[in-house]
Coordinates of C-alpha atoms and ligand atoms in Angstrom, one line a residue:
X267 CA -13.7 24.9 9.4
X268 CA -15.5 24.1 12.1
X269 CA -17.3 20.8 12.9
X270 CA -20.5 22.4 14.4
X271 CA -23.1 24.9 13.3
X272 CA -23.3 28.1 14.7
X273 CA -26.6 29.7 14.4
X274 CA -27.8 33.3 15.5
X275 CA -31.0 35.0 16.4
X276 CA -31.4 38.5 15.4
X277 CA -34.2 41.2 15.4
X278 CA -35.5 44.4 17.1
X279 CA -36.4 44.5 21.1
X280 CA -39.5 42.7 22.0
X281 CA -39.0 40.3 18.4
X282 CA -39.1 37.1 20.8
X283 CA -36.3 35.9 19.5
X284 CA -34.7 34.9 23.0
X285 CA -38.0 32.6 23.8
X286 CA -37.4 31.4 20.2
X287 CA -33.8 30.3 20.5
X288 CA -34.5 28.4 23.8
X289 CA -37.3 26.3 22.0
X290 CA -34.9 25.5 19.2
X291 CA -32.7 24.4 22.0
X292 CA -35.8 22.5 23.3
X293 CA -36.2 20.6 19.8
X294 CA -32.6 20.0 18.8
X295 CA -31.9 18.3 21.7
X296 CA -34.7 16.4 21.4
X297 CA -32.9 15.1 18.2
X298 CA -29.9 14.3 19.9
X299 CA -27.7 17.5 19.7
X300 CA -25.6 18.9 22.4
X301 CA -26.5 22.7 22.1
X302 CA -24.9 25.6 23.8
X303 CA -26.8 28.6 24.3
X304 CA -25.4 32.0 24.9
X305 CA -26.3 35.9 24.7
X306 CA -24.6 39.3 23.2
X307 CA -23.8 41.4 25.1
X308 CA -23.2 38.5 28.1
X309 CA -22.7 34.7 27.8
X310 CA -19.8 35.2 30.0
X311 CA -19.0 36.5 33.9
X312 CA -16.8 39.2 32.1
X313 CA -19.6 40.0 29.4
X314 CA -22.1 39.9 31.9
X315 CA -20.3 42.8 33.7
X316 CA -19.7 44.6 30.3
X317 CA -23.7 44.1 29.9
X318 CA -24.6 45.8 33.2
X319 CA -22.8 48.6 32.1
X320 CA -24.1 48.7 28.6
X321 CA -27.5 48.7 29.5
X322 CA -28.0 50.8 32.3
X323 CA -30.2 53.7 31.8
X324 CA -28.0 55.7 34.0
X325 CA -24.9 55.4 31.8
X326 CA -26.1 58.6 29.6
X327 CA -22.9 59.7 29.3
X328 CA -21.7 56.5 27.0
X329 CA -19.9 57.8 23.6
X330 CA -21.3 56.0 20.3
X331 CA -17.8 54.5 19.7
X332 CA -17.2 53.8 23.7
X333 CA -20.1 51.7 23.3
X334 CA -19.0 49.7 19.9
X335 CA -16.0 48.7 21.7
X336 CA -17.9 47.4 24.8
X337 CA -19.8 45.6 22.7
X338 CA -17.5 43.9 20.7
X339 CA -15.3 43.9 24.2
X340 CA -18.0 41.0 25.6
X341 CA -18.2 39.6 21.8
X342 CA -14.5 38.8 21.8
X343 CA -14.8 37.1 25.4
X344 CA -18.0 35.1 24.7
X345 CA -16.0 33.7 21.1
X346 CA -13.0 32.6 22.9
X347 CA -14.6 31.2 25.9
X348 CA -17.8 29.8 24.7
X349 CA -18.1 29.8 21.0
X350 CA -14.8 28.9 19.6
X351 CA -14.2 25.2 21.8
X352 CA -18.1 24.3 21.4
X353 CA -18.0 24.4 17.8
X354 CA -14.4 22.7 17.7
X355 CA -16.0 20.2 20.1
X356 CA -18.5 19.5 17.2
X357 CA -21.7 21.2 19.6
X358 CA -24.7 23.5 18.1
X359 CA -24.0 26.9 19.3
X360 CA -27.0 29.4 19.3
X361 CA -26.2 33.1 19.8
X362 CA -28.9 35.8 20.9
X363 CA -27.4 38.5 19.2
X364 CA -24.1 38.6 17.3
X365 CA -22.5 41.7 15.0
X366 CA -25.4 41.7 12.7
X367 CA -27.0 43.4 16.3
X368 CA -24.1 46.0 16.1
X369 CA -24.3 46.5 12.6
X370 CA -28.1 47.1 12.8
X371 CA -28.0 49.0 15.9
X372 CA -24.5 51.2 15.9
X373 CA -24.2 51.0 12.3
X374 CA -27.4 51.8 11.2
X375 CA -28.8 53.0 14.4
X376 CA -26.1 54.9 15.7
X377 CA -24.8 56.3 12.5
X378 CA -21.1 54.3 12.9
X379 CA -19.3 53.5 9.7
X380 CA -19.8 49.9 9.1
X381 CA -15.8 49.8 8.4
X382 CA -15.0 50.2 11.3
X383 CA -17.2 48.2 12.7
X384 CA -16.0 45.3 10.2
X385 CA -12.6 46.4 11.7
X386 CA -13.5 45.7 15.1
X387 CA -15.2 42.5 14.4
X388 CA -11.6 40.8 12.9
X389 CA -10.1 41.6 15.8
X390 CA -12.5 40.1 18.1
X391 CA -14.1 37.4 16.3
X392 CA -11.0 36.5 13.7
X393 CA -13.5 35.5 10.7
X394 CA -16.0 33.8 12.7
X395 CA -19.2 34.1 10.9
X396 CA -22.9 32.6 11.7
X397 CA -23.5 29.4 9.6
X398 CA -27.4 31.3 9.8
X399 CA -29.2 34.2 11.0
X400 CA -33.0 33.6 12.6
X401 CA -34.2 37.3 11.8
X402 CA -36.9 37.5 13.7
X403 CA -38.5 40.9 12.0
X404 CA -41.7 42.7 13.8
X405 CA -43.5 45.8 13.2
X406 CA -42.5 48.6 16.0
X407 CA -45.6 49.1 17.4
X408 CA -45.6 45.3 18.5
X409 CA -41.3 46.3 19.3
X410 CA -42.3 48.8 21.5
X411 CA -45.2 47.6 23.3
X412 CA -43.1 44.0 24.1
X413 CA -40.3 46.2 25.3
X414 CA -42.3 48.3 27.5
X415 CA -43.7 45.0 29.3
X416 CA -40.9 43.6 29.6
X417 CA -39.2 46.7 31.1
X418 CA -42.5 46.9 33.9
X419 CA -42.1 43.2 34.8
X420 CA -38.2 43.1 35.2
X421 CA -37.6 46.6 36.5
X422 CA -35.9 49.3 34.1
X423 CA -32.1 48.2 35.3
X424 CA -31.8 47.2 31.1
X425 CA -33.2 49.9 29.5
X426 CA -30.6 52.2 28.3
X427 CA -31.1 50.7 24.7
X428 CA -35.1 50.5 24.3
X429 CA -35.6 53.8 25.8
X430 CA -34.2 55.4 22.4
X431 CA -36.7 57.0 20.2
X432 CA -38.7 55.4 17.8
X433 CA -37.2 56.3 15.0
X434 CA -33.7 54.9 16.4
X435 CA -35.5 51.4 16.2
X436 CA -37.1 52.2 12.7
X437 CA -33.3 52.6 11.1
X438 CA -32.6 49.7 12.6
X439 CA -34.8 47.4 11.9
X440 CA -34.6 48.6 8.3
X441 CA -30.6 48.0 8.6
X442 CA -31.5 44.5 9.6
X443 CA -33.9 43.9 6.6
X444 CA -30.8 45.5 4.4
X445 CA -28.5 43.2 5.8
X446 CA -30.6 40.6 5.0
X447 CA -31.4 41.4 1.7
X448 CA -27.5 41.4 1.0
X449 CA -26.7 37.9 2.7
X450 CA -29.8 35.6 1.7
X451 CA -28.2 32.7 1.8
X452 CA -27.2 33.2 5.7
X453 CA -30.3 35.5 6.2
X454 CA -33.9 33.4 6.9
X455 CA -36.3 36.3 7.5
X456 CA -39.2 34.8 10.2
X457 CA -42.2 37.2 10.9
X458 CA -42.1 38.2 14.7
X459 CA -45.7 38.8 15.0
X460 CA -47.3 35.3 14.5
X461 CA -48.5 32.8 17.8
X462 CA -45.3 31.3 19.6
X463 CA -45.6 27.9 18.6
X464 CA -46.1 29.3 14.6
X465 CA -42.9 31.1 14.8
X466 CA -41.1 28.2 16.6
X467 CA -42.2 25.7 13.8
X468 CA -41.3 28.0 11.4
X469 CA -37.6 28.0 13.2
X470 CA -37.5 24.3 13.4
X471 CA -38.2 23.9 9.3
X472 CA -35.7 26.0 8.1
X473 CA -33.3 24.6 10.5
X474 CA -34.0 21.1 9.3
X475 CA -33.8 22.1 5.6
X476 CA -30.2 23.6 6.2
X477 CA -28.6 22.7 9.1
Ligands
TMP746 P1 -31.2 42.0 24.4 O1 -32.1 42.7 25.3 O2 -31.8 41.4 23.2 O3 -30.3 40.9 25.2 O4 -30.1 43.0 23.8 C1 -29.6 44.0 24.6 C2 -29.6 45.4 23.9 O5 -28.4 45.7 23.3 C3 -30.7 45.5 22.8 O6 -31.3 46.7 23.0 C4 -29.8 45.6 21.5 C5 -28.5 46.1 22.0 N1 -27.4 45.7 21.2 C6 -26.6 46.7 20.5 O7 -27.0 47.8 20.5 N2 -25.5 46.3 19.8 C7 -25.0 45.0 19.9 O8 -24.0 44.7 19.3 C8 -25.8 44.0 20.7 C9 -25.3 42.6 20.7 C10 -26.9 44.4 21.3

């Protein structure tokens, strides 16, 4: 067991969970906890280089199961490096992103056997499992428009992902609300599509009823 609480954001492109898990950050250390805050694929110099490549648009050529393992390649870095000694060391780790994303996305989106997916997940997370899952759930209209600004103000170096077609982010975010509706007690399901601060209070009850 470990002494902290591991806590993950999930939830189509453009769901603002990333703006989300900084203002948990925001609030729990205003209550005194030391939080660590990483990102899948990245949190680490290695998963940071296995990002770029993920998620340039130029990398057309990526097999589905190629891109599993790279995946899981910066998950297994990020859990020895970051994860693993911050929740030893007792800290609040959030995650953006975590194997629900490949699940949803290479399971559901891709077509990939969730099986092997499992299989990969042993091997590079060896049982380590979110204490809770933020699902942060939006229509894809409000997915797709998000992404698209997002893609205009940063450049389109990150795109390889959103530029899939629609109905790519429709069978995932239906294999999010699946995997939801099989794990409730991890799963809190937050809609995406209220104001900022809504959301974020939202975040901040449920973590203060079960963390
Ligand atoms: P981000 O933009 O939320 O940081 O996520 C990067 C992209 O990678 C996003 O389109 C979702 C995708 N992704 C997967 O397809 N599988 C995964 O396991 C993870 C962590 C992300």
């Amino acid at each position: 067991m470990n002494p902290g609480r591991f806590i993950t954001f999930e939830g189509i492109d453009g769901c603002g969970k990333t703006t989300q898990l900084r203002l948990l950050a925001e609030w729990l250390r205003k209550q005194g906890r030391t939080v660590v805050e990483t990102v899948e694929p990245g949190g680490t110099d290695i998963g940071r280089q296995i990002r770029k490549i993920l998620l340039d648009p130029a990398n057309t050529a990526i097999h589905a199961r190629t891109e599993l393992m790279l995946y899981f390649a910066s998950r297994a870095q990020n859990v020895e490096e970051v994860i693993r000694p911050s929740l030893a060391a007792g800290h609040v780790v959030l995650c953006d992103r975590f194997t629900d994303s490949t699940l949803a996305y290479q399971g559901h989106g891709r077509g990939l056997e969730p099986d092997t997916i499992l299989a990969l997940d042993r091997i590079a997370c060896h049982g380590l499992r979110p204490d809770l899952t933020l699902l942060i759930d939006i229509d894809l209209e409000t997915s797709l428009t998000r992404a698209r600004r997002r893609n205009a103000r940063s450049g389109q170096e990150e795109s390889r992902i959103d530029d899939e077609h629609a109905s790519f982010h429709a069978r995932v975010r239906d294999g999010y609300l699946a995997l939801a509706r099989h794990e409730p007690a991890r799963f809190v399901v937050i809609d995406g599509r209220a104001p900022i601060d809504a959301v974020a209070r939202r975040v901040a009850e449920e973590i203060a009823a079960r963390v």
